[in-house]
mmCIF file of C-alpha atoms in Angstrom:
data_model
loop_
_atom_site.group_PDB
_atom_site.id
_atom_site.type_symbol
_atom_site.label_atom_id
_atom_site.label_comp_id
_atom_site.label_asym_id
_atom_site.label_seq_id
_atom_site.Cartn_x
_atom_site.Cartn_y
_atom_site.Cartn_z
ATOM 1 C CA SER P 1396 117.955 236.166 231.272
ATOM 2 C CA LYS P 1397 114.183 236.754 229.880
ATOM 3 C CA LYS P 1398 112.879 234.326 226.837
ATOM 4 C CA ILE P 1399 109.759 231.889 227.207
ATOM 5 C CA ASN P 1400 110.071 228.497 228.074
ATOM 6 C CA TYR P 1401 107.826 225.592 226.523
ATOM 7 C CA LEU P 1402 106.478 223.311 228.993
ATOM 8 C CA ILE P 1403 107.718 219.966 229.129
ATOM 9 C CA SER P 1404 104.318 218.967 230.334
ATOM 10 C CA GLN P 1405 101.111 218.491 230.281
ATOM 11 C CA VAL P 1406 98.030 218.639 233.326
ATOM 12 C CA CYS P 1407 94.176 217.431 233.174
ATOM 13 C CA PRO P 1408 92.364 220.393 232.769
ATOM 14 C CA SER P 1409 90.723 220.156 234.885
ATOM 15 C CA CYS P 1410 92.489 219.303 238.332
ATOM 16 C CA ARG P 1411 96.470 220.249 236.989
ATOM 17 C CA LYS P 1412 97.968 217.012 238.052
ATOM 18 C CA VAL P 1413 100.557 216.556 235.517
ATOM 19 C CA ASN P 1414 100.459 213.740 232.743
ATOM 20 C CA HIS P 1415 101.454 212.931 229.731
ATOM 21 C CA SER P 1416 98.877 214.550 226.891
ATOM 22 C CA GLY P 1417 96.786 216.862 228.028
ATOM 23 C CA VAL P 1418 94.451 214.802 229.138
ATOM 24 C CA PHE P 1419 91.681 214.270 231.184
ATOM 25 C CA CYS P 1420 92.504 212.114 234.619
ATOM 26 C CA SER P 1421 89.233 210.450 235.124
ATOM 27 C CA ASN P 1422 85.595 210.541 234.043
ATOM 28 C CA GLY P 1423 85.119 212.261 237.070
ATOM 29 C CA CYS P 1424 87.493 214.700 235.712
ATOM 30 C CA LYS P 1425 85.659 215.245 232.656
ATOM 31 C CA LYS P 1426 82.447 215.854 233.871
ATOM 32 C CA ASN P 1427 81.093 219.400 232.072
ATOM 33 C CA PHE P 1428 83.671 219.541 229.581
ATOM 34 C CA TYR P 1429 83.372 219.290 226.596
ATOM 35 C CA PHE P 1430 86.779 219.429 225.082
ATOM 36 C CA ASP P 1431 88.364 216.166 224.924
ATOM 37 C CA GLN P 1432 92.276 217.303 225.333
ATOM 38 C CA LEU P 1433 94.202 220.410 226.034
ATOM 39 C CA CYS P 1434 97.641 222.002 224.575
ATOM 40 C CA VAL P 1435 99.547 223.798 226.671
ATOM 41 C CA CYS P 1436 102.637 225.289 224.626
ATOM 42 C CA VAL P 1437 104.503 227.612 227.781
ATOM 43 C CA GLU P 1438 105.505 228.234 230.866
ATOM 44 C CA TYR P 1439 102.907 231.491 231.906
ATOM 45 C CA LYS P 1440 103.865 233.499 235.038
ATOM 46 C CA HIS P 1441 102.819 237.727 235.894
ATOM 47 C CA GLY P 1442 104.974 239.541 234.610
ATOM 48 C CA ASP P 1443 108.009 237.405 232.850
ATOM 49 C CA LEU P 1444 108.589 238.196 228.896
ATOM 50 C CA PHE P 1445 105.429 236.446 227.596
ATOM 51 C CA GLN P 1446 103.049 238.164 229.604
ATOM 52 C CA LYS P 1447 104.190 241.536 228.217
ATOM 53 C CA LEU P 1448 104.005 240.521 224.603
ATOM 54 C CA MET P 1449 100.272 239.371 225.038
ATOM 55 C CA ILE P 1450 99.655 242.509 226.743
ATOM 56 C CA ARG P 1451 100.605 243.335 223.173
ATOM 57 C CA PHE P 1452 99.561 241.497 221.663
ATOM 58 C CA LYS P 1453 95.817 241.504 223.003
ATOM 59 C CA TYR P 1454 95.446 244.905 223.968
ATOM 60 C CA LYS P 1455 97.829 247.214 222.331
ATOM 61 C CA PHE P 1456 96.584 244.809 219.068
ATOM 62 C CA SER P 1457 100.460 244.489 217.514
ATOM 63 C CA LYS P 1458 99.017 242.165 215.687
ATOM 64 C CA ASP P 1459 103.050 241.783 213.892
ATOM 65 C CA LEU P 1460 103.630 239.565 216.636
ATOM 66 C CA ASN P 1461 101.637 236.908 215.665
ATOM 67 C CA GLU P 1462 103.873 236.124 213.307
ATOM 68 C CA PHE P 1463 106.185 234.988 216.583
ATOM 69 C CA LEU P 1464 103.486 233.979 218.211
ATOM 70 C CA GLY P 1465 102.492 231.796 216.060
ATOM 71 C CA LYS P 1466 105.793 229.696 215.746
ATOM 72 C CA ILE P 1467 105.975 229.001 219.665
ATOM 73 C CA LEU P 1468 102.177 227.515 218.381
ATOM 74 C CA VAL P 1469 104.166 225.862 215.217
ATOM 75 C CA ASN P 1470 107.275 224.387 217.633
ATOM 76 C CA CYS P 1471 104.527 223.345 220.301
ATOM 77 C CA PHE P 1472 102.447 220.930 217.958
ATOM 78 C CA ARG P 1473 105.182 219.658 215.988
ATOM 79 C CA GLU P 1474 105.624 217.859 219.375
ATOM 80 C CA PHE P 1475 102.242 217.341 220.851
ATOM 81 C CA LYS P 1476 100.489 216.382 217.745
ATOM 82 C CA LYS P 1477 102.529 212.553 218.154
ATOM 83 C CA LYS P 1478 100.566 213.003 221.756
ATOM 84 C CA LEU P 1479 97.112 212.402 219.627
ATOM 85 C CA PRO P 1480 94.254 209.851 219.338
ATOM 86 C CA PHE P 1481 93.509 210.336 216.136
ATOM 87 C CA GLY P 1482 94.608 212.571 212.726
ATOM 88 C CA ALA P 1483 93.020 215.907 213.101
ATOM 89 C CA THR P 1484 91.963 217.592 210.326
ATOM 90 C CA LEU P 1485 89.855 221.289 211.355
ATOM 91 C CA VAL P 1486 91.808 223.548 212.625
ATOM 92 C CA VAL P 1487 89.210 226.183 214.667
ATOM 93 C CA PRO P 1488 89.226 229.289 216.294
ATOM 94 C CA VAL P 1489 88.237 231.154 218.674
ATOM 95 C CA PRO P 1490 85.781 233.618 217.760
ATOM 96 C CA ILE P 1491 85.138 237.008 218.736
ATOM 97 C CA HIS P 1492 82.601 239.272 219.022
ATOM 98 C CA LYS P 1493 82.254 242.117 215.530
ATOM 99 C CA LYS P 1494 82.351 244.698 217.893
ATOM 100 C CA LYS P 1495 85.581 243.639 220.187
ATOM 101 C CA LEU P 1496 86.668 242.716 215.648
ATOM 102 C CA LYS P 1497 86.022 246.431 214.744
ATOM 103 C CA LYS P 1498 88.587 247.600 217.752
ATOM 104 C CA ARG P 1499 90.787 245.557 217.437
ATOM 105 C CA GLY P 1500 90.898 244.834 214.224
ATOM 106 C CA PHE P 1501 91.756 241.169 214.399
ATOM 107 C CA ASN P 1502 90.619 238.022 216.034
ATOM 108 C CA GLN P 1503 94.529 236.471 216.820
ATOM 109 C CA SER P 1504 92.571 233.154 217.977
ATOM 110 C CA ARG P 1505 92.483 232.790 214.564
ATOM 111 C CA LEU P 1506 95.582 234.762 212.808
ATOM 112 C CA LEU P 1507 97.407 232.122 214.824
ATOM 113 C CA ALA P 1508 94.620 229.289 212.786
ATOM 114 C CA GLU P 1509 95.941 230.740 209.802
ATOM 115 C CA ILE P 1510 100.204 230.148 210.810
ATOM 116 C CA LEU P 1511 99.773 226.535 212.401
ATOM 117 C CA ILE P 1512 98.004 225.187 208.892
ATOM 118 C CA LYS P 1513 99.794 227.022 206.799
ATOM 119 C CA ASN P 1514 102.976 224.641 208.839
ATOM 120 C CA PHE P 1515 100.942 221.287 208.381
ATOM 121 C CA GLY P 1516 99.265 220.657 205.205
ATOM 122 C CA GLU P 1517 96.848 218.584 206.314
ATOM 123 C CA LEU P 1518 95.109 220.517 208.356
ATOM 124 C CA ASN P 1519 92.916 222.846 207.469
ATOM 125 C CA LEU P 1520 90.256 226.427 208.831
ATOM 126 C CA CYS P 1521 86.990 226.370 209.704
ATOM 127 C CA ASP P 1522 85.914 229.523 210.531
ATOM 128 C CA CYS P 1523 82.955 228.525 211.999
ATOM 129 C CA LEU P 1524 82.362 229.541 215.061
ATOM 130 C CA ASN P 1525 80.447 233.080 216.007
ATOM 131 C CA ARG P 1526 80.150 234.939 218.889
ATOM 132 C CA LYS P 1527 76.393 236.144 218.764
ATOM 133 C CA GLU P 1528 76.977 238.639 221.871
ATOM 134 C CA TYR P 1529 79.113 240.788 223.092
ATOM 135 C CA HIS P 1530 79.575 240.103 227.396
ATOM 136 C CA ALA P 1531 82.644 241.413 229.734
ATOM 137 C CA ASP P 1532 85.663 240.306 228.917
ATOM 138 C CA GLN P 1533 86.330 237.222 230.965
ATOM 139 C CA ALA P 1534 89.881 238.266 232.624
ATOM 140 C CA LYS P 1535 88.248 240.190 234.523
ATOM 141 C CA LEU P 1536 85.460 237.733 235.910
ATOM 142 C CA ASP P 1537 86.197 235.649 238.402
ATOM 143 C CA LYS P 1538 85.133 231.518 237.621
ATOM 144 C CA ASN P 1539 81.697 230.946 238.640
ATOM 145 C CA ARG P 1540 80.626 234.822 236.539
ATOM 146 C CA ARG P 1541 82.886 233.449 233.128
ATOM 147 C CA ILE P 1542 80.945 230.353 232.978
ATOM 148 C CA ARG P 1543 77.912 233.083 234.235
ATOM 149 C CA ASN P 1544 79.184 234.915 231.204
ATOM 150 C CA LEU P 1545 79.762 232.015 228.611
ATOM 151 C CA ALA P 1546 76.623 230.282 228.182
ATOM 152 C CA GLY P 1547 74.900 230.747 224.885
ATOM 153 C CA ALA P 1548 77.006 232.544 224.364
ATOM 154 C CA MET P 1549 78.435 231.339 220.766
ATOM 155 C CA ASP P 1550 76.979 229.297 217.886
ATOM 156 C CA ILE P 1551 78.011 227.619 214.522
ATOM 157 C CA LYS P 1552 77.507 229.704 211.452
ATOM 158 C CA ASN P 1553 75.649 228.391 208.548
ATOM 159 C CA ASN P 1554 75.024 225.162 210.658
ATOM 160 C CA ARG P 1555 78.070 223.764 209.425
ATOM 161 C CA ASP P 1556 78.420 219.929 209.759
ATOM 162 C CA LEU P 1557 80.990 218.343 211.335
ATOM 163 C CA ASN P 1558 80.592 214.809 211.499
ATOM 164 C CA GLY P 1559 82.950 213.010 212.838
ATOM 165 C CA GLU P 1560 85.582 215.451 212.572
ATOM 166 C CA VAL P 1561 88.902 216.323 214.728
ATOM 167 C CA ILE P 1562 89.310 219.182 215.783
ATOM 168 C CA ILE P 1563 91.474 221.330 216.228
ATOM 169 C CA LEU P 1564 90.003 224.746 218.894
ATOM 170 C CA ILE P 1565 93.216 227.901 218.536
ATOM 171 C CA ASP P 1566 92.641 230.091 222.132
ATOM 172 C CA ASP P 1567 96.211 232.424 222.965
ATOM 173 C CA VAL P 1568 94.898 231.707 226.465
ATOM 174 C CA ALA P 1569 93.441 230.226 228.588
ATOM 175 C CA THR P 1570 92.467 230.119 232.237
ATOM 176 C CA THR P 1571 89.789 228.324 233.328
ATOM 177 C CA GLY P 1572 88.491 226.746 230.165
ATOM 178 C CA SER P 1573 85.211 228.448 229.601
ATOM 179 C CA THR P 1574 85.612 230.053 226.125
ATOM 180 C CA LEU P 1575 87.220 226.378 225.001
ATOM 181 C CA ASN P 1576 83.835 224.263 226.664
ATOM 182 C CA GLU P 1577 81.292 226.695 225.775
ATOM 183 C CA CYS P 1578 82.999 226.554 222.279
ATOM 184 C CA SER P 1579 83.572 222.722 222.091
ATOM 185 C CA LYS P 1580 79.686 222.539 223.686
ATOM 186 C CA VAL P 1581 78.522 223.915 219.859
ATOM 187 C CA LEU P 1582 81.157 221.724 217.912
ATOM 188 C CA LYS P 1583 79.906 218.485 219.768
ATOM 189 C CA LYS P 1584 76.532 219.511 219.515
ATOM 190 C CA MET P 1585 76.748 219.622 215.192
ATOM 191 C CA GLY P 1586 78.501 216.528 215.563
ATOM 192 C CA ALA P 1587 82.152 216.518 216.144
ATOM 193 C CA LYS P 1588 84.141 213.311 217.259
ATOM 194 C CA TYR P 1589 87.030 215.060 219.479
ATOM 195 C CA ILE P 1590 88.367 217.881 220.286
ATOM 196 C CA CYS P 1591 91.283 218.562 221.505
ATOM 197 C CA GLY P 1592 91.992 222.044 222.453
ATOM 198 C CA ILE P 1593 95.893 223.952 221.715
ATOM 199 C CA VAL P 1594 96.160 227.656 223.610
ATOM 200 C CA LEU P 1595 100.204 229.148 224.156
ATOM 201 C CA ALA P 1596 99.054 229.332 227.852
ATOM 202 C CA ARG P 1597 97.195 228.884 230.783
ATOM 203 C CA ALA P 1598 96.841 232.063 232.869
ATOM 204 C CA ARG P 1599 95.869 231.800 236.899
ATOM 205 C CA LEU P 1600 92.543 234.089 237.735
ATOM 206 C CA TYR P 1601 93.275 237.931 237.010
ATOM 207 C CA SER P 1602 96.873 237.675 235.752
ATOM 208 C CA LEU P 1603 96.674 239.174 232.249
#
């Protein structure tokens, strides 16, 4: 039957070895990553219901799906927040470039972030990242080109001070983690203490 399969375990964001809370399993794995933890909500398979929903949401601009997908995020975070080593206060959505925002009409990560904060009173929205350059769609690139494509693509709005903040960084689907990483690099530079990425799913290359 067609359904959404929630993940019952997490993995190291780098080597993907199974663990309890989506942290890096060694210093070797953490090398070159700026975020500290990654929570993935649901299983992602090519051709499954979730993939079809994501294509409708992102590429056919079905904004109304945000409530359904947001509920997945809320259900997942309700359990996952027990695995955070610090109490999080800020929710930061991964930005999209203003050209893409104009075409799509919404930033799907911001919609998801808004639903999350609506359900957890201790969280506040901090839409502080800016995608300053328009690049090729990450979904069409291989791993090395994804990393190069994003280098220096993000900056912070109004020099926002994030000193000591624990941040939940929201995106819809991660693949290599390069988008989350580039965002985290900027957030850490502005003083963020700890960053946990939360994504609906993690895809393999070329699967979306």
